[in-house]
PDB file of C-alpha atoms in Angstrom:
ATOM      1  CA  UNK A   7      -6.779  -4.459  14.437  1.00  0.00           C
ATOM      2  CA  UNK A   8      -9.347  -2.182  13.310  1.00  0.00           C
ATOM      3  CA  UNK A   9      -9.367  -1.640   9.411  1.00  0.00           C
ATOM      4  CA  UNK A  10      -9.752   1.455   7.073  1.00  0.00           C
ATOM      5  CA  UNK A  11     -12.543   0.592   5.207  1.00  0.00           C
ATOM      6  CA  UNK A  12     -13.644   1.549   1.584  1.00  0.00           C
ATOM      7  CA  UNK A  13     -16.372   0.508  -0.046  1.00  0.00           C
ATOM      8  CA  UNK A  14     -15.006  -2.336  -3.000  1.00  0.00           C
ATOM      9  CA  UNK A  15     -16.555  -1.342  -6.624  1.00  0.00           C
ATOM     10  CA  UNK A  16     -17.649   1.809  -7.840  1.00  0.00           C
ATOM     11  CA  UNK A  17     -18.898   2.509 -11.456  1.00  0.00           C
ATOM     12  CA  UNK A  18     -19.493   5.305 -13.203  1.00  0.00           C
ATOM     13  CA  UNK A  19     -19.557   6.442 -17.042  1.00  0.00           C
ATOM     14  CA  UNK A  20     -16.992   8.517 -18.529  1.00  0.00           C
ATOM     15  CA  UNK A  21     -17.033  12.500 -18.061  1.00  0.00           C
ATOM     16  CA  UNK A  22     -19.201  12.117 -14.711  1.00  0.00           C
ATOM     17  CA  UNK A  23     -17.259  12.509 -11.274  1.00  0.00           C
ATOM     18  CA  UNK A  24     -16.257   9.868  -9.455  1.00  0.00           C
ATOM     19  CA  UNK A  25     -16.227  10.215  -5.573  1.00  0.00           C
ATOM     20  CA  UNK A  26     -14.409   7.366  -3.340  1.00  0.00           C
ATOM     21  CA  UNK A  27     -15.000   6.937   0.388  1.00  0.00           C
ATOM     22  CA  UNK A  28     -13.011   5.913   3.125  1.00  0.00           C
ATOM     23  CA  UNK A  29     -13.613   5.849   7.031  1.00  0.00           C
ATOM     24  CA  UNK A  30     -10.341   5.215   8.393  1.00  0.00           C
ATOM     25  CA  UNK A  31      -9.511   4.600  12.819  1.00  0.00           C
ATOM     26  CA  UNK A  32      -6.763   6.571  14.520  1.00  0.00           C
ATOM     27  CA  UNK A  33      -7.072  10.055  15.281  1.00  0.00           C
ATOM     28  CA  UNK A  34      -3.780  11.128  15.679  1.00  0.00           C
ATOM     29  CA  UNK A  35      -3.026  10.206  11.855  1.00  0.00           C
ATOM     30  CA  UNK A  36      -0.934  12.875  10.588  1.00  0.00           C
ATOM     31  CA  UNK A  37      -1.232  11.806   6.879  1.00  0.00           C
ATOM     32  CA  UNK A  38      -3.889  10.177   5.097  1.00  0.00           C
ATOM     33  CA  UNK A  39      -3.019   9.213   1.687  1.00  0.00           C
ATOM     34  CA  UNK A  40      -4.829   8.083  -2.062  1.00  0.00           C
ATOM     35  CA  UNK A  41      -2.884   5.461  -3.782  1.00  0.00           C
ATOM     36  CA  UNK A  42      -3.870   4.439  -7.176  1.00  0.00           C
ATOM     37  CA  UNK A  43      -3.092   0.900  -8.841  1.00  0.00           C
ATOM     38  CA  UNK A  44      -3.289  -0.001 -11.980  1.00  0.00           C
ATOM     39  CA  UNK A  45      -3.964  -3.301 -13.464  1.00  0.00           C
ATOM     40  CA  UNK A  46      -0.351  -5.686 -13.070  1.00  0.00           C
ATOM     41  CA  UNK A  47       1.233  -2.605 -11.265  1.00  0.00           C
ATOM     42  CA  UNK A  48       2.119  -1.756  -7.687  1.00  0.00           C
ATOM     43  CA  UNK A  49       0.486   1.399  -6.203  1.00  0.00           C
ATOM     44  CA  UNK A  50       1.476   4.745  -6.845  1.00  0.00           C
ATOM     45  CA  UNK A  51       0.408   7.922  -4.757  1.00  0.00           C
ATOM     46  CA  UNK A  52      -1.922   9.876  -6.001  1.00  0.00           C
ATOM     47  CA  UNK A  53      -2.219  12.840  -2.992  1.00  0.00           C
ATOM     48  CA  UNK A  54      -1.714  13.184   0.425  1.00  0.00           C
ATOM     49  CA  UNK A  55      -3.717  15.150   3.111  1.00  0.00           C
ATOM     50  CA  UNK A  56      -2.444  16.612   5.695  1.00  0.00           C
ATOM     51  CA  UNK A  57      -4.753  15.861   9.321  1.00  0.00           C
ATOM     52  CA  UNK A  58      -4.503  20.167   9.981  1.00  0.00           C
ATOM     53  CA  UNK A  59      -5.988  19.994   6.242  1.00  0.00           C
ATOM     54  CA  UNK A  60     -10.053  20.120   5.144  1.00  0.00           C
ATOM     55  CA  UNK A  61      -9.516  20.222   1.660  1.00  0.00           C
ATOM     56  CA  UNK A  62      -6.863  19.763  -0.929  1.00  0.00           C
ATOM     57  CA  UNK A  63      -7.303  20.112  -4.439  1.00  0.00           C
ATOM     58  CA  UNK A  64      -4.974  18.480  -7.208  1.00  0.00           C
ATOM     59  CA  UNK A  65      -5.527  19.089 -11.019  1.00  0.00           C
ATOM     60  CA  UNK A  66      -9.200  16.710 -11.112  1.00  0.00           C
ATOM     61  CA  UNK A  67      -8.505  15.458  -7.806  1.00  0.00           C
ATOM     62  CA  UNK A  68     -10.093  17.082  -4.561  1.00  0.00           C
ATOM     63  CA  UNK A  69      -9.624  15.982  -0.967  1.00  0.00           C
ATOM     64  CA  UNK A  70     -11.814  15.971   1.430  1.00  0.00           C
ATOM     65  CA  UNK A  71     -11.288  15.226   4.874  1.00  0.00           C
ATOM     66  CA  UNK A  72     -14.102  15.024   7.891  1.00  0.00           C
ATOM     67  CA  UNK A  73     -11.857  14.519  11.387  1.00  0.00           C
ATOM     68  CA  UNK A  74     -14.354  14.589  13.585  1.00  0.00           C
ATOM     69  CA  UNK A  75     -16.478  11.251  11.487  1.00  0.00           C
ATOM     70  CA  UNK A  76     -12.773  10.142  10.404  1.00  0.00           C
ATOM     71  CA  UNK A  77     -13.878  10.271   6.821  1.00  0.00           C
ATOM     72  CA  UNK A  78     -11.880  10.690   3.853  1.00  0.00           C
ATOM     73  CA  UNK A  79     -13.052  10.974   0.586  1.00  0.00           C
ATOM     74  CA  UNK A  80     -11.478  11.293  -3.081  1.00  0.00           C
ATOM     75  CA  UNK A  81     -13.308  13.125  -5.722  1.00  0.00           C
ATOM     76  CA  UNK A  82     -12.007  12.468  -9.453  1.00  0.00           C
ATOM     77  CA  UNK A  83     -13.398  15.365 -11.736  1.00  0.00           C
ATOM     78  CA  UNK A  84     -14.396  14.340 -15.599  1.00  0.00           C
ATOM     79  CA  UNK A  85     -13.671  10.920 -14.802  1.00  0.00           C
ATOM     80  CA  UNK A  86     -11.251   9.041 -17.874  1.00  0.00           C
ATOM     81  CA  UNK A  87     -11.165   5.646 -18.856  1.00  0.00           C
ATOM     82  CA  UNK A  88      -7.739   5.783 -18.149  1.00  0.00           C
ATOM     83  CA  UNK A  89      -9.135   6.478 -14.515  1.00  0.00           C
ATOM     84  CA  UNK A  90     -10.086   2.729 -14.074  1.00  0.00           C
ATOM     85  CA  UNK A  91      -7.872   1.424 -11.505  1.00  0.00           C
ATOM     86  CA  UNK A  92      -8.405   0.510  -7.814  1.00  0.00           C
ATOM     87  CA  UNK A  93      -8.085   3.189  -5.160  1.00  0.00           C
ATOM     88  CA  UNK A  94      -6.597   2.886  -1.872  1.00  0.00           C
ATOM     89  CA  UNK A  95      -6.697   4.724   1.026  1.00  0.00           C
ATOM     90  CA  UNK A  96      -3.690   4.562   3.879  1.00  0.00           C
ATOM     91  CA  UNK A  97      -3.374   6.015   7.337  1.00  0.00           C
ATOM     92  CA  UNK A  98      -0.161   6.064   9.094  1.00  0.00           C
ATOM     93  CA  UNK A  99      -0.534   4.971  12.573  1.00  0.00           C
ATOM     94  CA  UNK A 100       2.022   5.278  15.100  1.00  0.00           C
ATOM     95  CA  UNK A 101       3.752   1.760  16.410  1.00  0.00           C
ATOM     96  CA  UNK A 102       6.299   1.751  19.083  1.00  0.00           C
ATOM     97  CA  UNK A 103       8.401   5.349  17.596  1.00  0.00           C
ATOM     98  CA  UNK A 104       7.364   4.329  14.037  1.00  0.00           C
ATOM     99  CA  UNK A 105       5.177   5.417  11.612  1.00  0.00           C
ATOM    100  CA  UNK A 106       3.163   2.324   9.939  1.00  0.00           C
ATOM    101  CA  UNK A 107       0.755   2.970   7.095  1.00  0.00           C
ATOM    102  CA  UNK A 108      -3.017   0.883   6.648  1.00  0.00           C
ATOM    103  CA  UNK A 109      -4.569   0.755   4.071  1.00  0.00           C
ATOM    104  CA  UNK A 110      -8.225  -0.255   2.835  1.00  0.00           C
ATOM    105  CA  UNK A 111      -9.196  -2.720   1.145  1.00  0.00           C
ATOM    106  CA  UNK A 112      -9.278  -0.841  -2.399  1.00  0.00           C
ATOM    107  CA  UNK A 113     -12.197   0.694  -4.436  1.00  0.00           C
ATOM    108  CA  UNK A 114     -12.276  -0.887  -8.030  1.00  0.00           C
ATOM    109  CA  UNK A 115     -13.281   1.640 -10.202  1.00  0.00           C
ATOM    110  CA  UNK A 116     -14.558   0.832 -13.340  1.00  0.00           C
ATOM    111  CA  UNK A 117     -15.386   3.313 -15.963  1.00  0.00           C
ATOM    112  CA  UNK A 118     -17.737   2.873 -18.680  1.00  0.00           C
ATOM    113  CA  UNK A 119     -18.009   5.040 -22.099  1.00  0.00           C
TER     114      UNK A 119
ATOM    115  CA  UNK B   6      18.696   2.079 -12.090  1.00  0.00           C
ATOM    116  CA  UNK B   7      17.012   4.364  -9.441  1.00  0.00           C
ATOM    117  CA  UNK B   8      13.828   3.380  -7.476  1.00  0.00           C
ATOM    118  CA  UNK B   9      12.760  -0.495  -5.752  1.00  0.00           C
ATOM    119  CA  UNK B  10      13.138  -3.302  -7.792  1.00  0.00           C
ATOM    120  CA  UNK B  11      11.352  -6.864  -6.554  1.00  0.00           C
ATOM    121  CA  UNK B  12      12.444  -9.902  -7.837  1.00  0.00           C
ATOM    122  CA  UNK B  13      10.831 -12.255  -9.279  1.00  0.00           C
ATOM    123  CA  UNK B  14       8.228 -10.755 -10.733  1.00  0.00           C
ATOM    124  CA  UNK B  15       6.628 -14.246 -10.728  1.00  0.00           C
ATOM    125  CA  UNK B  16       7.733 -17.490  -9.364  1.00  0.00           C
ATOM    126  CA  UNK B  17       5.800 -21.022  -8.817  1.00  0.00           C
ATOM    127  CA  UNK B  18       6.839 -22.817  -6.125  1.00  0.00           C
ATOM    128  CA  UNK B  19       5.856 -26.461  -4.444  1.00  0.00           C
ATOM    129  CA  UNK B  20       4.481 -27.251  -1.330  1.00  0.00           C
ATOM    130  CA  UNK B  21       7.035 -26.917   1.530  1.00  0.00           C
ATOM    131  CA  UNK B  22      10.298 -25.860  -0.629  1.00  0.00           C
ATOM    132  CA  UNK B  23      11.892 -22.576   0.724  1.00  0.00           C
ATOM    133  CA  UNK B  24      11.798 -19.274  -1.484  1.00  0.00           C
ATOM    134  CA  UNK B  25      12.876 -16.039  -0.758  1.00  0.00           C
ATOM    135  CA  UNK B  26      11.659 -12.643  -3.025  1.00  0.00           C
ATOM    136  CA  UNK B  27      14.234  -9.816  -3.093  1.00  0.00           C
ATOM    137  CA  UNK B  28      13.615  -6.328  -2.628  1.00  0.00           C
ATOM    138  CA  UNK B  29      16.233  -3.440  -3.322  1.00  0.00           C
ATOM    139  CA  UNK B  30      16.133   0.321  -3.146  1.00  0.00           C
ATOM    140  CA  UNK B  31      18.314   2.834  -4.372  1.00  0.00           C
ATOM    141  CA  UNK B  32      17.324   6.080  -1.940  1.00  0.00           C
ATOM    142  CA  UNK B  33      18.624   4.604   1.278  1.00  0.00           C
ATOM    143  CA  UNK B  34      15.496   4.765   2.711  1.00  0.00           C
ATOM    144  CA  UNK B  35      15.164   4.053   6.207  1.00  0.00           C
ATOM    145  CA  UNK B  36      11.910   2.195   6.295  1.00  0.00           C
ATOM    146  CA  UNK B  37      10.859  -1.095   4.112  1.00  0.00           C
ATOM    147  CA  UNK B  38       7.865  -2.977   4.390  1.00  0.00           C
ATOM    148  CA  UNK B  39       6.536  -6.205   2.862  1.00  0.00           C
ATOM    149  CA  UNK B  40       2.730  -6.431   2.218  1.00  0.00           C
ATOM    150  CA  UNK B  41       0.977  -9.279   0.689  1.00  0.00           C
ATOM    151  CA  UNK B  42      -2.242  -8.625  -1.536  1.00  0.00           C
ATOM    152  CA  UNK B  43      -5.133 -10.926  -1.560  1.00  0.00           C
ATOM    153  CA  UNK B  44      -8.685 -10.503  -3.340  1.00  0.00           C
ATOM    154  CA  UNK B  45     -10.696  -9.383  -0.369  1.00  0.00           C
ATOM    155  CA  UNK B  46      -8.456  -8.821   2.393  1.00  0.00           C
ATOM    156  CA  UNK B  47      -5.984  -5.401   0.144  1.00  0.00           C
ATOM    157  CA  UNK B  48      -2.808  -4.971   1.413  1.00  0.00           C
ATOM    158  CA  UNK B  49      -2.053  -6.326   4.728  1.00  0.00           C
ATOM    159  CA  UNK B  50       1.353  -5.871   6.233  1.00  0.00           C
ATOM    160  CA  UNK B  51       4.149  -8.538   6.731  1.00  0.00           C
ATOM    161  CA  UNK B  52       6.995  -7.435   8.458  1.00  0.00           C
ATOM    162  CA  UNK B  53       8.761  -3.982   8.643  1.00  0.00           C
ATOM    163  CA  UNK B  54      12.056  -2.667   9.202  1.00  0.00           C
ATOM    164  CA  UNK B  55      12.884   1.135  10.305  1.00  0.00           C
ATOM    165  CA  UNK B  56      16.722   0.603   9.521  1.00  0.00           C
ATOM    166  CA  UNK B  57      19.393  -1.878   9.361  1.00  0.00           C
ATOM    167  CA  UNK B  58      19.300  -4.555  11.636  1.00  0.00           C
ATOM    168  CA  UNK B  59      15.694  -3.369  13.223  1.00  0.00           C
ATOM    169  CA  UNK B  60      12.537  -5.620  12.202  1.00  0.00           C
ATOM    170  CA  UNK B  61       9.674  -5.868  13.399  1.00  0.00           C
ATOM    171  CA  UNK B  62       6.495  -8.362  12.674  1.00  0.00           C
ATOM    172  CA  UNK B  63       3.249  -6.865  11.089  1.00  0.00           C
ATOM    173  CA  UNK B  64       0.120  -7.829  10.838  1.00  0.00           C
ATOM    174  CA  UNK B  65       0.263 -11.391   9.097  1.00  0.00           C
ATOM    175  CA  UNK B  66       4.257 -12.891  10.026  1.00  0.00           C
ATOM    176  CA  UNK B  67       3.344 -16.219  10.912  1.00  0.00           C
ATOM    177  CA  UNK B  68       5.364 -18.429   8.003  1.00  0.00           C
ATOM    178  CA  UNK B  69       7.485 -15.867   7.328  1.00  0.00           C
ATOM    179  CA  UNK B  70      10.756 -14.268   7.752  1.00  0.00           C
ATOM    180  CA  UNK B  71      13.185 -11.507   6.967  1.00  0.00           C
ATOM    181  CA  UNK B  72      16.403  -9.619   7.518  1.00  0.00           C
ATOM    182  CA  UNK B  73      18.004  -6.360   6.825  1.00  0.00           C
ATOM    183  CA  UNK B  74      21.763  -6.546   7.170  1.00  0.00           C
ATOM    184  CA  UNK B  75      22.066  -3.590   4.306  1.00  0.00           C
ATOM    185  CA  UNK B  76      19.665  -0.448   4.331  1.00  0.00           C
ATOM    186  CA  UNK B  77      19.114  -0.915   0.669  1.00  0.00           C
ATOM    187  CA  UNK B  78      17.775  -4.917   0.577  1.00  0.00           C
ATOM    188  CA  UNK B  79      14.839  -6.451   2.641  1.00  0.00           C
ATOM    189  CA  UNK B  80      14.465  -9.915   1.477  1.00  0.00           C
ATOM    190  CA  UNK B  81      11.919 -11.884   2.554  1.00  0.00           C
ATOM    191  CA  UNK B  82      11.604 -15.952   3.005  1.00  0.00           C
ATOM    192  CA  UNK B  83       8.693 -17.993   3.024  1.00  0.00           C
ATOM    193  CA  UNK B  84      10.383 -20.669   5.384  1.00  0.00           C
ATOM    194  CA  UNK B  85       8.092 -24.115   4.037  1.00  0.00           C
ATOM    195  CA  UNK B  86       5.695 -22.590   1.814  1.00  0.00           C
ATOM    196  CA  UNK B  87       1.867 -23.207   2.069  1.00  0.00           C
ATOM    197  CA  UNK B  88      -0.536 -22.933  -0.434  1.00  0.00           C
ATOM    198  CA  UNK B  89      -2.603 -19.679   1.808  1.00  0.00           C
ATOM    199  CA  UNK B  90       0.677 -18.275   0.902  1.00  0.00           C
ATOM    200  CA  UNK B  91       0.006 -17.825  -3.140  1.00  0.00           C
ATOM    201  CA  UNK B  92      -0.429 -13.910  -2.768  1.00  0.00           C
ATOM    202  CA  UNK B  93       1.319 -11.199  -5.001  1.00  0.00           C
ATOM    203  CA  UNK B  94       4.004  -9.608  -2.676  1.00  0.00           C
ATOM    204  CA  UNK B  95       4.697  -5.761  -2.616  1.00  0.00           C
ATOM    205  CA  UNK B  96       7.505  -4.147  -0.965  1.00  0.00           C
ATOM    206  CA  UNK B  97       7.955  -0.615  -0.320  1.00  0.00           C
ATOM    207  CA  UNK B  98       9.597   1.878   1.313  1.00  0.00           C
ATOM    208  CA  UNK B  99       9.636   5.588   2.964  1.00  0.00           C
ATOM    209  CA  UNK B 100      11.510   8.341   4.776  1.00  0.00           C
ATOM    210  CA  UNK B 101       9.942   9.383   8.343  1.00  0.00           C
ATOM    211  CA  UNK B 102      10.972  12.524   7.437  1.00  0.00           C
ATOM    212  CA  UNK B 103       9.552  12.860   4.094  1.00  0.00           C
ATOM    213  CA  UNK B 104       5.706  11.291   4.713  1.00  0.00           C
ATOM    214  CA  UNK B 105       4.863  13.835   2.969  1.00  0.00           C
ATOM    215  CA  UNK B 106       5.968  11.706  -0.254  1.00  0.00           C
ATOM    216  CA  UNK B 107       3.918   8.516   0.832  1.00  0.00           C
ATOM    217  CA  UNK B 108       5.572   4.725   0.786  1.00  0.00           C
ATOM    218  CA  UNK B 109       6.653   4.102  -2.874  1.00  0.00           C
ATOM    219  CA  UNK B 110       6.296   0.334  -4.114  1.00  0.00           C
ATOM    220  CA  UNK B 111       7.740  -2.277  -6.189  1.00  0.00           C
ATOM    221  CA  UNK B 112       5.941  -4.066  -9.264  1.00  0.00           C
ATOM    222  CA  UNK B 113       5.223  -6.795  -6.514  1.00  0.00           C
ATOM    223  CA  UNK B 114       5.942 -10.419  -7.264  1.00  0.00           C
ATOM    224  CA  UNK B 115       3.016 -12.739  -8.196  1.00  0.00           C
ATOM    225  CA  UNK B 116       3.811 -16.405  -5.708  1.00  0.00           C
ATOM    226  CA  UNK B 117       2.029 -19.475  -6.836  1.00  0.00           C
ATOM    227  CA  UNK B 118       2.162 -21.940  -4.501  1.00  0.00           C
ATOM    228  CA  UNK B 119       1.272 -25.617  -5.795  1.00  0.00           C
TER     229      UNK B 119
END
């Protein structure tokens, strides 16, 4: 199938921004989500978007979401070394009545002092 | 304890034995999923199952099986294991009518197939 795709490493240096990309397929996804994972650990959701949504803003997290390019992006204000994890992004794409989520292939990111 | 607990967390296995990793949830979540997660490829998806008895294959089944005879477990076998098949296995699960609070996952279970 067509995949959600994310660029794979991203560095930056600690109290910069970080901004993740992700171009993801079906149109009629309702959510698009930001999963983060941590070393040894499974993911855990970081913030959802909903597709009626442009922008959503979290604490240091912001949103962004193009529909017409399918483009979803997560920004990551005064970036942490406790940041450094990688990031996924998911779509939920209908199959048969359900509700099946992608996801990318993961954006390392790796923060440096 | 409340949340999805995979078991192992690790296990090495030989060439061709059966194993089977265990997944349990406490919400009675209608949806479970298996994923497997391999440098390059991220998370692809296994099976699924929207409720008791209901399966269905994913994107990468071949090898594999599973069953859901209780809404709470989704085990999953690895009939004659094969060495593609050293992965680290996540399970998760969701409400359809909660999406709005994402898939939550295991610790995953690291398979080392020799």
């Amino acid at each position: 199938g067509e995949d959600v795709e994310q660029s794979l490493f991203l560095s930056v240096r600690e109290g910069d921004s970080s901004v993740i990309n992700c171009t993801y397929t079906d149109s009629s996804s309702t959510y698009l989500y930001w999963y983060k994972q941590e070393p040894g650990a499974g993911l855990q959701l970081l913030t959802y978007i909903f597709s009626n949504m442009d922008m959503k803003q979290d604490q240091r997290l912001t949103v962004l979401l193009n529909k017409k390019d399918k483009h979803l992006s997560l920004r990551i204000a005064d970036t942490q070394t406790g940041d450094s994890a990688i990031y996924f992004c998911a779509e939920i794409r209908p199959s048969g009545g359900s509700y099946i989520p992608t996801f990318g292939r993961g954006t390392s990111l790796i923060v440096h002092p | 304890d409340a949340g999805i607990t995979q078991s192992p967390r690790y296990k090495i296995t030989e060439t061709g034995r059966q194993v089977t990793l265990m997944c349990h949830q406490t919400w009675s979540h209608s949806y479970m999923f298996w994923y497997r997660q391999d440098l390059g490829h991220g998370l692809r998806l296994i099976y699924y199952s929207a409720a008791a008895d209901i399966t269905d294959k994913g994107e990468v089944p071949d090898g594999y099986v599973v069953s859901r005879s209780k809404t709470e477990n989704f085990p999953l076998t690895l009939e004659s294991a094969t060495r593609s098949q050293t992965s680290v296995y996540f399970c998760a699960s969701s409400e359809e009518t909660q999406l709005l609070n994402g898939y939550t996952f295991g610790s995953g279970t690291r398979l080392t197939v020799v």
